XYZ file of C-alpha atoms in Angstrom:
416
model
C 60.194 104.119 117.761
C 63.518 102.580 118.738
C 66.800 103.827 117.364
C 66.989 101.163 114.653
C 63.600 99.499 114.907
C 61.219 98.966 111.986
C 59.797 102.069 110.345
C 56.049 102.379 110.108
C 55.163 102.143 106.435
C 52.231 104.504 107.013
C 54.216 107.191 108.856
C 54.096 110.728 107.504
C 56.730 111.793 104.966
C 59.589 113.824 106.436
C 60.511 116.873 104.332
C 63.823 117.209 106.183
C 66.853 115.011 105.564
C 67.454 114.178 109.219
C 65.396 113.941 112.373
C 67.598 114.452 115.457
C 67.125 114.103 119.187
C 69.223 115.127 122.209
C 70.196 112.442 124.714
C 72.495 112.075 127.742
C 73.273 114.721 130.376
C 74.223 118.155 129.065
C 77.943 117.638 129.719
C 77.870 114.474 127.578
C 75.174 115.617 125.185
C 75.416 114.032 121.789
C 73.366 114.336 118.624
C 71.840 110.988 117.716
C 70.232 110.474 114.331
C 67.146 108.316 114.805
C 65.755 108.550 111.313
C 67.237 109.335 107.927
C 65.743 110.367 104.610
C 68.074 109.989 101.640
C 67.176 111.575 98.296
C 68.914 110.041 95.321
C 70.861 112.340 92.990
C 70.573 115.343 95.327
C 74.280 115.981 95.789
C 74.086 119.492 97.270
C 71.430 118.543 99.830
C 73.095 115.287 100.855
C 76.586 116.797 101.091
C 75.331 119.297 103.669
C 73.243 116.763 105.579
C 75.541 113.730 105.743
C 79.264 113.070 106.230
C 81.590 112.145 103.377
C 82.717 108.599 102.678
C 86.225 109.211 103.983
C 87.318 106.443 106.359
C 89.944 106.635 109.078
C 91.336 103.743 111.108
C 94.285 105.583 112.596
C 94.857 105.567 116.322
C 96.501 108.964 116.671
C 96.516 112.451 115.211
C 99.415 114.893 115.165
C 98.019 116.603 118.282
C 97.124 113.462 120.243
C 100.120 111.282 119.384
C 102.463 112.448 122.161
C 99.992 112.489 125.097
C 98.260 109.236 124.102
C 101.524 107.427 123.450
C 102.976 108.558 126.775
C 99.785 107.448 128.531
C 100.047 104.001 126.930
C 103.721 103.673 127.802
C 103.156 104.693 131.422
C 100.356 102.146 131.714
C 103.209 99.631 132.043
C 104.643 99.393 135.530
C 108.181 98.922 134.201
C 108.171 102.380 132.612
C 106.764 103.989 135.765
C 109.512 102.275 137.779
C 112.269 103.561 135.493
C 110.824 107.087 135.603
C 110.850 107.030 139.421
C 114.476 105.846 139.400
C 115.463 108.530 136.881
C 113.780 111.291 138.908
C 115.463 110.128 142.134
C 118.831 110.277 140.401
C 118.330 114.003 139.880
C 118.553 114.430 143.666
C 122.280 114.837 144.193
C 122.098 114.108 147.952
C 120.673 110.684 147.187
C 122.085 109.425 143.917
C 125.378 107.527 143.989
C 125.577 107.424 140.157
C 125.397 109.812 137.220
C 121.736 110.516 136.281
C 122.604 110.172 132.584
C 123.047 106.424 133.089
C 119.278 106.149 133.482
C 117.908 109.156 131.614
C 119.566 108.365 128.289
C 118.320 104.742 128.143
C 114.875 105.869 129.367
C 114.597 108.495 126.622
C 115.777 105.881 124.115
C 113.106 103.437 125.321
C 110.314 105.994 124.959
C 111.645 107.142 121.573
C 111.876 103.613 120.174
C 108.378 102.715 121.414
C 106.946 105.970 120.076
C 108.613 105.506 116.683
C 107.338 101.918 116.479
C 103.773 102.974 117.313
C 104.064 105.940 114.959
C 105.150 103.684 112.090
C 102.246 101.303 112.760
C 99.819 104.227 112.659
C 101.494 105.657 109.549
C 100.976 102.373 107.719
C 97.315 102.397 108.814
C 97.018 105.928 107.447
C 98.548 104.798 104.143
C 96.024 101.953 103.958
C 93.191 104.421 104.633
C 94.570 106.732 101.951
C 94.593 103.925 99.389
C 90.987 103.029 100.264
C 89.845 106.662 100.167
C 91.536 107.287 96.802
C 90.111 104.171 95.172
C 88.320 105.019 91.928
C 84.568 104.336 91.763
C 81.982 104.821 89.002
C 79.266 107.116 90.299
C 76.218 108.553 88.565
C 75.307 112.131 89.385
C 72.552 113.967 87.560
C 72.379 111.200 84.985
C 76.098 111.286 84.130
C 78.400 108.415 85.126
C 81.819 109.682 86.234
C 84.786 108.310 88.143
C 85.173 109.672 91.675
C 87.359 108.894 94.639
C 85.712 106.658 97.201
C 86.105 109.437 99.795
C 84.016 111.809 97.612
C 80.949 109.557 97.535
C 77.951 110.973 99.401
C 74.591 109.575 100.419
C 72.184 109.465 97.499
C 74.852 108.744 94.872
C 74.130 105.989 92.343
C 77.177 103.687 92.291
C 78.018 101.216 89.529
C 79.959 98.138 90.678
C 81.448 95.277 88.672
C 82.357 91.730 89.674
C 85.127 91.326 92.299
C 84.912 95.018 93.248
C 84.741 95.958 96.917
C 81.664 97.894 97.998
C 82.754 101.452 98.991
C 79.699 102.329 101.143
C 76.429 100.853 102.415
C 74.035 100.736 99.486
C 70.538 99.642 98.510
C 70.478 97.553 95.329
C 68.547 99.080 92.449
C 69.405 96.846 89.521
C 71.641 93.857 88.765
C 72.810 92.032 85.644
C 71.417 88.717 86.923
C 67.667 89.334 86.809
C 67.555 91.111 90.140
C 69.907 88.871 92.125
C 73.510 89.368 93.235
C 76.067 87.576 95.388
C 78.441 89.115 97.885
C 81.324 87.843 99.993
C 81.135 89.088 103.589
C 84.474 87.760 104.879
C 85.546 91.297 105.884
C 82.417 91.640 108.049
C 81.803 88.287 109.718
C 84.657 86.066 108.522
C 82.322 83.848 106.478
C 83.559 82.938 102.998
C 80.238 81.483 101.823
C 78.546 83.803 99.332
C 75.314 85.483 100.375
C 72.540 86.314 97.951
C 70.988 89.752 97.617
C 68.031 90.858 95.516
C 66.688 94.168 94.319
C 63.026 95.098 94.134
C 61.172 94.176 90.908
C 60.049 97.809 90.623
C 63.654 99.030 90.272
C 64.967 96.019 88.337
C 62.498 96.767 85.529
C 63.792 100.326 85.062
C 65.937 101.180 82.053
C 69.601 102.153 82.388
C 68.802 105.819 81.779
C 66.144 105.714 84.481
C 68.595 104.087 86.903
C 71.431 106.603 86.426
C 68.951 109.491 86.811
C 67.037 107.777 89.645
C 65.441 110.369 91.949
C 63.748 108.181 94.523
C 63.688 108.643 98.293
C 64.749 106.122 100.958
C 63.475 106.424 104.525
C 65.607 104.394 106.922
C 66.890 104.309 110.476
C 69.847 106.414 111.472
C 73.359 104.945 111.473
C 73.539 101.842 113.669
C 75.670 98.748 114.193
C 73.024 96.152 113.260
C 74.466 94.512 110.135
C 71.550 92.067 109.821
C 68.739 94.637 110.138
C 67.571 97.160 107.540
C 63.813 97.654 107.750
C 63.192 100.701 105.581
C 60.968 102.206 102.916
C 61.605 103.563 99.430
C 59.652 105.763 97.025
C 60.542 105.714 93.339
C 59.874 109.458 93.111
C 60.415 112.385 95.445
C 56.702 112.782 96.052
C 54.427 111.961 98.962
C 51.909 110.485 96.565
C 54.394 107.849 95.356
C 53.730 104.389 96.805
C 55.955 103.088 99.599
C 58.072 100.018 98.854
C 59.418 97.955 101.745
C 63.155 97.267 101.988
C 64.995 94.683 104.061
C 68.584 93.582 104.556
C 68.196 91.416 101.421
C 68.286 94.600 99.333
C 71.524 95.930 100.903
C 75.207 95.459 100.209
C 77.487 96.767 102.939
C 80.818 98.530 102.882
C 83.719 96.083 102.847
C 81.839 93.265 101.139
C 82.908 92.093 97.681
C 80.650 91.532 94.674
C 80.996 87.958 93.408
C 79.539 85.954 90.496
C 77.611 89.014 89.334
C 78.845 91.032 86.310
C 77.484 94.380 87.527
C 75.026 96.098 89.873
C 73.660 99.586 90.514
C 73.001 100.784 94.038
C 72.087 103.970 95.889
C 74.246 104.940 98.869
C 72.491 105.280 102.256
C 75.386 105.272 104.792
C 78.902 106.602 104.243
C 82.271 106.773 105.993
C 82.305 105.935 109.670
C 78.471 105.863 109.688
C 78.369 102.618 107.726
C 77.585 99.366 109.509
C 81.297 98.548 109.607
C 82.131 102.023 110.886
C 79.488 101.881 113.615
C 80.910 98.567 114.834
C 84.361 100.064 115.321
C 85.588 100.700 118.827
C 88.413 102.772 120.205
C 91.548 100.692 119.644
C 92.567 99.234 123.013
C 96.072 99.098 124.403
C 96.987 95.535 123.470
C 99.205 93.537 125.801
C 100.714 90.231 124.775
C 101.163 87.368 127.213
C 104.861 88.244 127.330
C 104.075 91.874 128.219
C 101.735 90.773 130.980
C 104.305 88.346 132.356
C 107.070 90.976 132.279
C 104.784 93.488 133.992
C 103.869 91.024 136.765
C 107.519 90.015 137.177
C 108.529 93.660 137.432
C 105.978 94.227 140.193
C 107.259 91.145 142.020
C 110.891 92.268 141.777
C 109.906 95.730 142.985
C 108.237 94.215 146.066
C 111.426 92.245 146.777
C 113.386 95.477 146.363
C 111.144 97.236 148.884
C 111.856 94.470 151.388
C 115.609 94.830 150.831
C 115.352 98.619 151.065
C 113.569 98.412 154.422
C 116.121 95.963 155.837
C 119.159 97.825 154.485
C 117.648 101.169 155.485
C 117.261 100.020 159.089
C 120.797 98.575 159.135
C 122.171 101.759 157.585
C 120.422 103.927 160.174
C 121.790 101.761 162.997
C 125.344 101.903 161.582
C 125.071 105.684 161.113
C 123.982 106.154 164.723
C 126.881 104.054 166.018
C 129.707 104.957 163.604
C 128.647 108.137 161.785
C 130.631 110.478 164.050
C 133.776 108.377 163.616
C 133.746 108.751 159.800
C 134.269 112.470 159.144
C 134.678 111.930 155.387
C 130.984 111.002 155.202
C 130.059 114.512 156.407
C 127.418 113.336 158.886
C 128.045 116.380 161.095
C 125.280 118.314 159.346
C 121.772 116.886 159.534
C 118.768 117.543 157.289
C 115.069 116.772 157.579
C 115.303 114.147 154.833
C 118.206 112.208 156.401
C 116.022 109.207 157.411
C 115.148 108.435 153.760
C 118.553 109.063 152.197
C 120.049 105.640 152.941
C 116.962 103.635 151.821
C 116.721 105.627 148.597
C 120.416 105.112 147.883
C 119.966 101.374 148.252
C 116.959 101.577 145.951
C 119.055 103.275 143.267
C 121.928 100.827 143.739
C 119.566 97.873 143.308
C 117.705 99.352 140.320
C 119.763 97.107 138.033
C 117.670 94.170 139.295
C 115.212 95.309 136.606
C 117.452 95.983 133.581
C 116.434 99.091 131.712
C 117.727 97.533 128.483
C 115.038 94.817 128.638
C 112.228 97.023 127.302
C 114.136 98.489 124.368
C 115.503 95.037 123.467
C 111.966 93.598 123.429
C 110.753 96.442 121.197
C 113.566 95.914 118.704
C 112.931 92.156 118.627
C 109.156 92.655 118.113
C 109.716 95.092 115.271
C 112.210 92.755 113.553
C 109.879 89.780 114.065
C 107.057 91.680 112.330
C 109.384 92.432 109.413
C 110.209 88.722 109.111
C 106.471 88.092 108.694
C 106.273 90.781 105.991
C 109.292 89.297 104.163
C 108.151 85.655 104.358
C 107.873 84.412 100.767
C 105.987 81.290 101.915
C 103.122 83.577 102.991
C 102.983 85.414 99.643
C 99.882 84.874 97.489
C 101.054 85.094 93.882
C 97.532 84.949 92.409
C 96.340 87.983 94.360
C 99.842 89.558 94.430
C 99.410 89.975 98.172
C 102.183 89.499 100.722
C 101.706 88.946 104.428
C 101.324 92.214 106.321
C 101.818 92.655 110.064
C 99.289 95.361 110.953
C 100.745 95.787 114.437
C 104.303 95.116 115.534
C 103.303 95.071 119.207
C 101.475 91.728 119.330
C 103.142 89.600 116.669
C 104.501 87.009 119.135
C 100.932 86.057 120.101
C 100.053 84.950 116.565
C 98.880 81.359 116.404
C 98.467 81.009 120.165
C 95.174 79.236 120.891
C 93.540 79.515 124.289
C 90.001 78.308 123.572
C 88.381 76.266 120.798
C 84.631 76.725 120.351
C 82.487 74.304 118.369
C 78.757 74.211 117.679
C 78.810 70.390 117.370
C 81.116 67.820 118.887
C 80.936 65.929 115.606
C 82.253 68.943 113.719
C 85.165 69.256 116.132
């Protein structure tokens, strides 16, 4: 059986909640859940077997912020160049200027970039907190109570009303519209057209009391990223003698979708937190470079190559002048020689020409990007009064690339 392939409807019933298998070499060994059995209204069992519904989209933690942020900053050649210049200025035999002239701006650059990235991540954490603290109506042991979204576990019976966002991946049990429901999947695939979902006739015919105390069992694949596949089985009772009912993606509503044109639905949770379809499709956030960043980085490399050429020429000329006139200029103290004398003159020229790449450029760009993102947040023309939703710049690092089109794809030339 594949990781998320169809389940055999005649396979034996698994008494355990999870079937696990070890894959990969031992140094990269990871537990992969191939098959999952979710028992409805078994809070204690499901809490131990499955993760909570807490979501996290932050890029850093308190422990990883400094090393990861420094790694990202030093992935830019400009920052590496300034660090080399600053370190060379600590060598008193080489530097013709005060090291503070480079170290203070360099520290300021790193601090401003770190603060900007930290604020972006803080706002992501605040968004996660709001989502995790959202109130949901959940039935446990036949009693409907209000719980935080983060406290939902697999097997919970969740009651949703129209225009409410789905807090976790669920299998529909009952709807107000004779077994049918409509969801908006714009958060998943960008499509605004409503999609229809249906529940099984066997669960739609149950009474409300039977739904809130539902004790069925769902056998499904382990967490996977396939949002259009859900070939699973369900039993209406926790018994091997109960008949198997086939489930498909038509019986599911996924985390992040919104219930539309349907007064209410009941559903049983099968995937939570970062194990939902949305969570499994997440990737490690990449280091995003705008076109301006790429151009500045390439220009910096080009200027550095020009500098190297100048340093070689001036270094040779300096060595020739020193050989011919060094003894005549006692104030230069050339009477004492050291092993590093051949590189002193080239390095001095390198430090003198370091202003060819202005250290203020990076911090100025960061300030401008941050202010530009705030202008987007403050733009009243982008405020939606009906939804009471302003524009929100999720990242201040890439705002200047908004609206820049590089390719246009079309399925039909007539549509284009």
